[in-house]
Amino acid sequence: MLDNNTSAPVPAGYRPTSHLKQPHPAVYFLEELKGKVFWEAMDPNCCHFLHQVLERRKPEGMQMIYSELKDQICVLMLDRFGSYVIQKLYEVCDEEQMNQLVFSVTANVDVLMAVCLNSQGSKSMKKFLDCLMTPEQISHMISIFQRLTVPLVNNEIGVEVIRHCFDIFPAKQTQIINVIADNLFEIATKESGSFLLRDVLNSEVFLLESRQRVLTEIIANVHRLSRDPCGYNVVRCVINYRMQDGVKDIVARLTGTFACMSMTKYATNVVLKLIENYKEEYAPQIIDEIICSSDFSRVLQHPCGKTVLERYKKYSSGTVLKSLNHQIALHSDHLHSHRQGKNILPKS
């Protein structure tokens, strides 16, 4: 199986269509295409003829096209014109023929992944999934996609195939969500994966137990995620959607690290979101921890740390704010000579 950094293989027999001329009127006879249907399906003129033959649903024409294309489905999915033919073929197949196509599509998982990572191929794959007829066909496809979930979710094209599975097979979503949860850090630290996780957390389309499973893994990985350029957005999502139990556990896990986080580029955003969304519940606790930290003077002089303290001063009042202003005043002599630190001092 390919990893996320490996180029997808091009299936044997595939030829690009960018060099083909624009379609022009032509006359075809099905009997003349016998033995050549695979290649002609990728022709910009003949593909329309084959599409029309399938639309007529005459058994002899359908059988001839099916028999010559059934073992080359993945190749045709990648082709602009071939895809046009086989998407109609999916629609006219009976149950036994679809069983054969499912076997053909899943015979080589590397080739299947190449299809799903290709913009043309992913569109054709989604149509193929729409045309599955039996619970057995659906279960077989989902079991294969479970093996491909991580590289597909971590790709901006491949993730759309997984999203489509969620949409049309809601009863099977838990099987894929479990794979995502098992590999949460790897997925949350990729852009397409982090977007999917945020949708899972925010949408009631997903079962509560599925969202809870993802949330549990986010909390378990919250330290590393908070410092990652994609992962911190997943943590912020939990905070932003006010998942009370999740936020409580996140704060508990991060306690003792807020001063350090306030001086870390991406983790600062997690601290800021906690202060903004939980002004009464957690903000005083966070600022009090920073004030009591041996790194307080460094936080005052750090551009990210300064932002955290200023944000708290904007939203709060009471004893913790007084304590913060008092501690800032105690460091005033040193802060006056520091480019960042002097900006947090009260204006004269």
PDB file of N, CA and C in Angstrom, residues 237-275:
ATOM      1  N   CYS A 237     -11.588  23.490  17.856  1.00  0.00           N
ATOM      2  CA  CYS A 237     -12.942  23.084  17.474  1.00  0.00           C
ATOM      3  C   CYS A 237     -13.713  22.560  18.680  1.00  0.00           C
ATOM      4  N   VAL A 238     -13.075  21.726  19.481  1.00  0.00           N
ATOM      5  CA  VAL A 238     -13.712  21.185  20.687  1.00  0.00           C
ATOM      6  C   VAL A 238     -14.092  22.329  21.627  1.00  0.00           C
ATOM      7  N   ILE A 239     -13.185  23.290  21.767  1.00  0.00           N
ATOM      8  CA  ILE A 239     -13.437  24.432  22.648  1.00  0.00           C
ATOM      9  C   ILE A 239     -14.545  25.320  22.083  1.00  0.00           C
ATOM     10  N   ASN A 240     -14.497  25.545  20.788  1.00  0.00           N
ATOM     11  CA  ASN A 240     -15.437  26.457  20.139  1.00  0.00           C
ATOM     12  C   ASN A 240     -16.866  25.927  20.167  1.00  0.00           C
ATOM     13  N   TYR A 241     -17.009  24.603  20.015  1.00  0.00           N
ATOM     14  CA  TYR A 241     -18.339  24.010  20.013  1.00  0.00           C
ATOM     15  C   TYR A 241     -18.847  23.745  21.434  1.00  0.00           C
ATOM     16  N   ARG A 242     -18.066  24.170  22.419  1.00  0.00           N
ATOM     17  CA  ARG A 242     -18.460  24.079  23.830  1.00  0.00           C
ATOM     18  C   ARG A 242     -18.870  22.667  24.242  1.00  0.00           C
ATOM     19  N   MET A 243     -18.027  21.719  23.892  1.00  0.00           N
ATOM     20  CA  MET A 243     -18.227  20.339  24.348  1.00  0.00           C
ATOM     21  C   MET A 243     -17.736  20.258  25.794  1.00  0.00           C
ATOM     22  N   GLN A 244     -18.654  20.441  26.719  1.00  0.00           N
ATOM     23  CA  GLN A 244     -18.298  20.726  28.107  1.00  0.00           C
ATOM     24  C   GLN A 244     -17.363  19.681  28.722  1.00  0.00           C
ATOM     25  N   ASP A 245     -17.715  18.417  28.600  1.00  0.00           N
ATOM     26  CA  ASP A 245     -16.867  17.381  29.191  1.00  0.00           C
ATOM     27  C   ASP A 245     -15.503  17.351  28.516  1.00  0.00           C
ATOM     28  N   GLY A 246     -15.504  17.547  27.197  1.00  0.00           N
ATOM     29  CA  GLY A 246     -14.244  17.547  26.464  1.00  0.00           C
ATOM     30  C   GLY A 246     -13.351  18.698  26.868  1.00  0.00           C
ATOM     31  N   VAL A 247     -13.930  19.889  27.016  1.00  0.00           N
ATOM     32  CA  VAL A 247     -13.148  21.064  27.414  1.00  0.00           C
ATOM     33  C   VAL A 247     -12.592  20.885  28.818  1.00  0.00           C
ATOM     34  N   LYS A 248     -13.406  20.361  29.703  1.00  0.00           N
ATOM     35  CA  LYS A 248     -12.947  20.114  31.081  1.00  0.00           C
ATOM     36  C   LYS A 248     -11.734  19.191  31.090  1.00  0.00           C
ATOM     37  N   ASP A 249     -11.785  18.141  30.298  1.00  0.00           N
ATOM     38  CA  ASP A 249     -10.662  17.198  30.237  1.00  0.00           C
ATOM     39  C   ASP A 249      -9.446  17.816  29.562  1.00  0.00           C
ATOM     40  N   ILE A 250      -9.676  18.656  28.556  1.00  0.00           N
ATOM     41  CA  ILE A 250      -8.560  19.339  27.885  1.00  0.00           C
ATOM     42  C   ILE A 250      -7.830  20.254  28.868  1.00  0.00           C
ATOM     43  N   VAL A 251      -8.597  21.044  29.627  1.00  0.00           N
ATOM     44  CA  VAL A 251      -7.981  21.953  30.613  1.00  0.00           C
ATOM     45  C   VAL A 251      -7.207  21.154  31.650  1.00  0.00           C
ATOM     46  N   ALA A 252      -7.779  20.043  32.099  1.00  0.00           N
ATOM     47  CA  ALA A 252      -7.098  19.201  33.093  1.00  0.00           C
ATOM     48  C   ALA A 252      -5.771  18.672  32.540  1.00  0.00           C
ATOM     49  N   ARG A 253      -5.779  18.255  31.270  1.00  0.00           N
ATOM     50  CA  ARG A 253      -4.550  17.720  30.651  1.00  0.00           C
ATOM     51  C   ARG A 253      -3.504  18.801  30.450  1.00  0.00           C
ATOM     52  N   LEU A 254      -3.945  20.013  30.130  1.00  0.00           N
ATOM     53  CA  LEU A 254      -3.000  21.089  29.821  1.00  0.00           C
ATOM     54  C   LEU A 254      -2.533  21.853  31.061  1.00  0.00           C
ATOM     55  N   THR A 255      -3.202  21.633  32.188  1.00  0.00           N
ATOM     56  CA  THR A 255      -2.802  22.323  33.419  1.00  0.00           C
ATOM     57  C   THR A 255      -1.327  22.066  33.724  1.00  0.00           C
ATOM     58  N   GLY A 256      -0.624  23.136  34.020  1.00  0.00           N
ATOM     59  CA  GLY A 256       0.814  23.046  34.278  1.00  0.00           C
ATOM     60  C   GLY A 256       1.652  23.409  33.072  1.00  0.00           C
ATOM     61  N   THR A 257       1.000  23.609  31.938  1.00  0.00           N
ATOM     62  CA  THR A 257       1.745  23.920  30.700  1.00  0.00           C
ATOM     63  C   THR A 257       1.296  25.233  30.069  1.00  0.00           C
ATOM     64  N   PHE A 258       0.383  25.952  30.687  1.00  0.00           N
ATOM     65  CA  PHE A 258      -0.180  27.137  30.029  1.00  0.00           C
ATOM     66  C   PHE A 258       0.843  28.246  29.803  1.00  0.00           C
ATOM     67  N   ALA A 259       1.811  28.399  30.698  1.00  0.00           N
ATOM     68  CA  ALA A 259       2.848  29.417  30.489  1.00  0.00           C
ATOM     69  C   ALA A 259       3.675  29.085  29.257  1.00  0.00           C
ATOM     70  N   CYS A 260       4.080  27.837  29.156  1.00  0.00           N
ATOM     71  CA  CYS A 260       4.857  27.395  27.994  1.00  0.00           C
ATOM     72  C   CYS A 260       4.033  27.504  26.714  1.00  0.00           C
ATOM     73  N   MET A 261       2.764  27.102  26.770  1.00  0.00           N
ATOM     74  CA  MET A 261       1.895  27.179  25.595  1.00  0.00           C
ATOM     75  C   MET A 261       1.715  28.617  25.139  1.00  0.00           C
ATOM     76  N   SER A 262       1.692  29.552  26.081  1.00  0.00           N
ATOM     77  CA  SER A 262       1.496  30.963  25.749  1.00  0.00           C
ATOM     78  C   SER A 262       2.671  31.538  24.976  1.00  0.00           C
ATOM     79  N   MET A 263       3.779  30.814  24.960  1.00  0.00           N
ATOM     80  CA  MET A 263       4.951  31.268  24.209  1.00  0.00           C
ATOM     81  C   MET A 263       5.222  30.373  22.998  1.00  0.00           C
ATOM     82  N   THR A 264       4.223  29.575  22.610  1.00  0.00           N
ATOM     83  CA  THR A 264       4.362  28.660  21.480  1.00  0.00           C
ATOM     84  C   THR A 264       3.381  29.077  20.399  1.00  0.00           C
ATOM     85  N   LYS A 265       3.860  29.183  19.183  1.00  0.00           N
ATOM     86  CA  LYS A 265       3.108  29.799  18.088  1.00  0.00           C
ATOM     87  C   LYS A 265       1.679  29.294  17.960  1.00  0.00           C
ATOM     88  N   TYR A 266       1.477  28.008  17.779  1.00  0.00           N
ATOM     89  CA  TYR A 266       0.138  27.485  17.532  1.00  0.00           C
ATOM     90  C   TYR A 266      -0.627  27.226  18.826  1.00  0.00           C
ATOM     91  N   ALA A 267       0.084  26.793  19.868  1.00  0.00           N
ATOM     92  CA  ALA A 267      -0.575  26.503  21.140  1.00  0.00           C
ATOM     93  C   ALA A 267      -1.182  27.757  21.753  1.00  0.00           C
ATOM     94  N   THR A 268      -0.601  28.917  21.453  1.00  0.00           N
ATOM     95  CA  THR A 268      -1.159  30.176  21.949  1.00  0.00           C
ATOM     96  C   THR A 268      -2.624  30.323  21.566  1.00  0.00           C
ATOM     97  N   ASN A 269      -2.964  29.872  20.358  1.00  0.00           N
ATOM     98  CA  ASN A 269      -4.344  30.000  19.884  1.00  0.00           C
ATOM     99  C   ASN A 269      -5.317  29.159  20.705  1.00  0.00           C
ATOM    100  N   VAL A 270      -4.835  28.028  21.221  1.00  0.00           N
ATOM    101  CA  VAL A 270      -5.658  27.198  22.096  1.00  0.00           C
ATOM    102  C   VAL A 270      -5.920  27.932  23.413  1.00  0.00           C
ATOM    103  N   VAL A 271      -4.878  28.533  23.972  1.00  0.00           N
ATOM    104  CA  VAL A 271      -5.021  29.281  25.219  1.00  0.00           C
ATOM    105  C   VAL A 271      -5.974  30.467  25.031  1.00  0.00           C
ATOM    106  N   LEU A 272      -5.812  31.184  23.924  1.00  0.00           N
ATOM    107  CA  LEU A 272      -6.676  32.332  23.650  1.00  0.00           C
ATOM    108  C   LEU A 272      -8.142  31.912  23.526  1.00  0.00           C
ATOM    109  N   LYS A 273      -8.387  30.787  22.858  1.00  0.00           N
ATOM    110  CA  LYS A 273      -9.754  30.321  22.682  1.00  0.00           C
ATOM    111  C   LYS A 273     -10.388  29.930  24.016  1.00  0.00           C
ATOM    112  N   LEU A 274      -9.606  29.324  24.903  1.00  0.00           N
ATOM    113  CA  LEU A 274     -10.108  28.988  26.235  1.00  0.00           C
ATOM    114  C   LEU A 274     -10.458  30.248  27.015  1.00  0.00           C
ATOM    115  N   ILE A 275      -9.619  31.271  26.920  1.00  0.00           N
ATOM    116  CA  ILE A 275      -9.865  32.516  27.641  1.00  0.00           C
ATOM    117  C   ILE A 275     -11.112  33.214  27.101  1.00  0.00           C
TER     118      ILE A 275
END
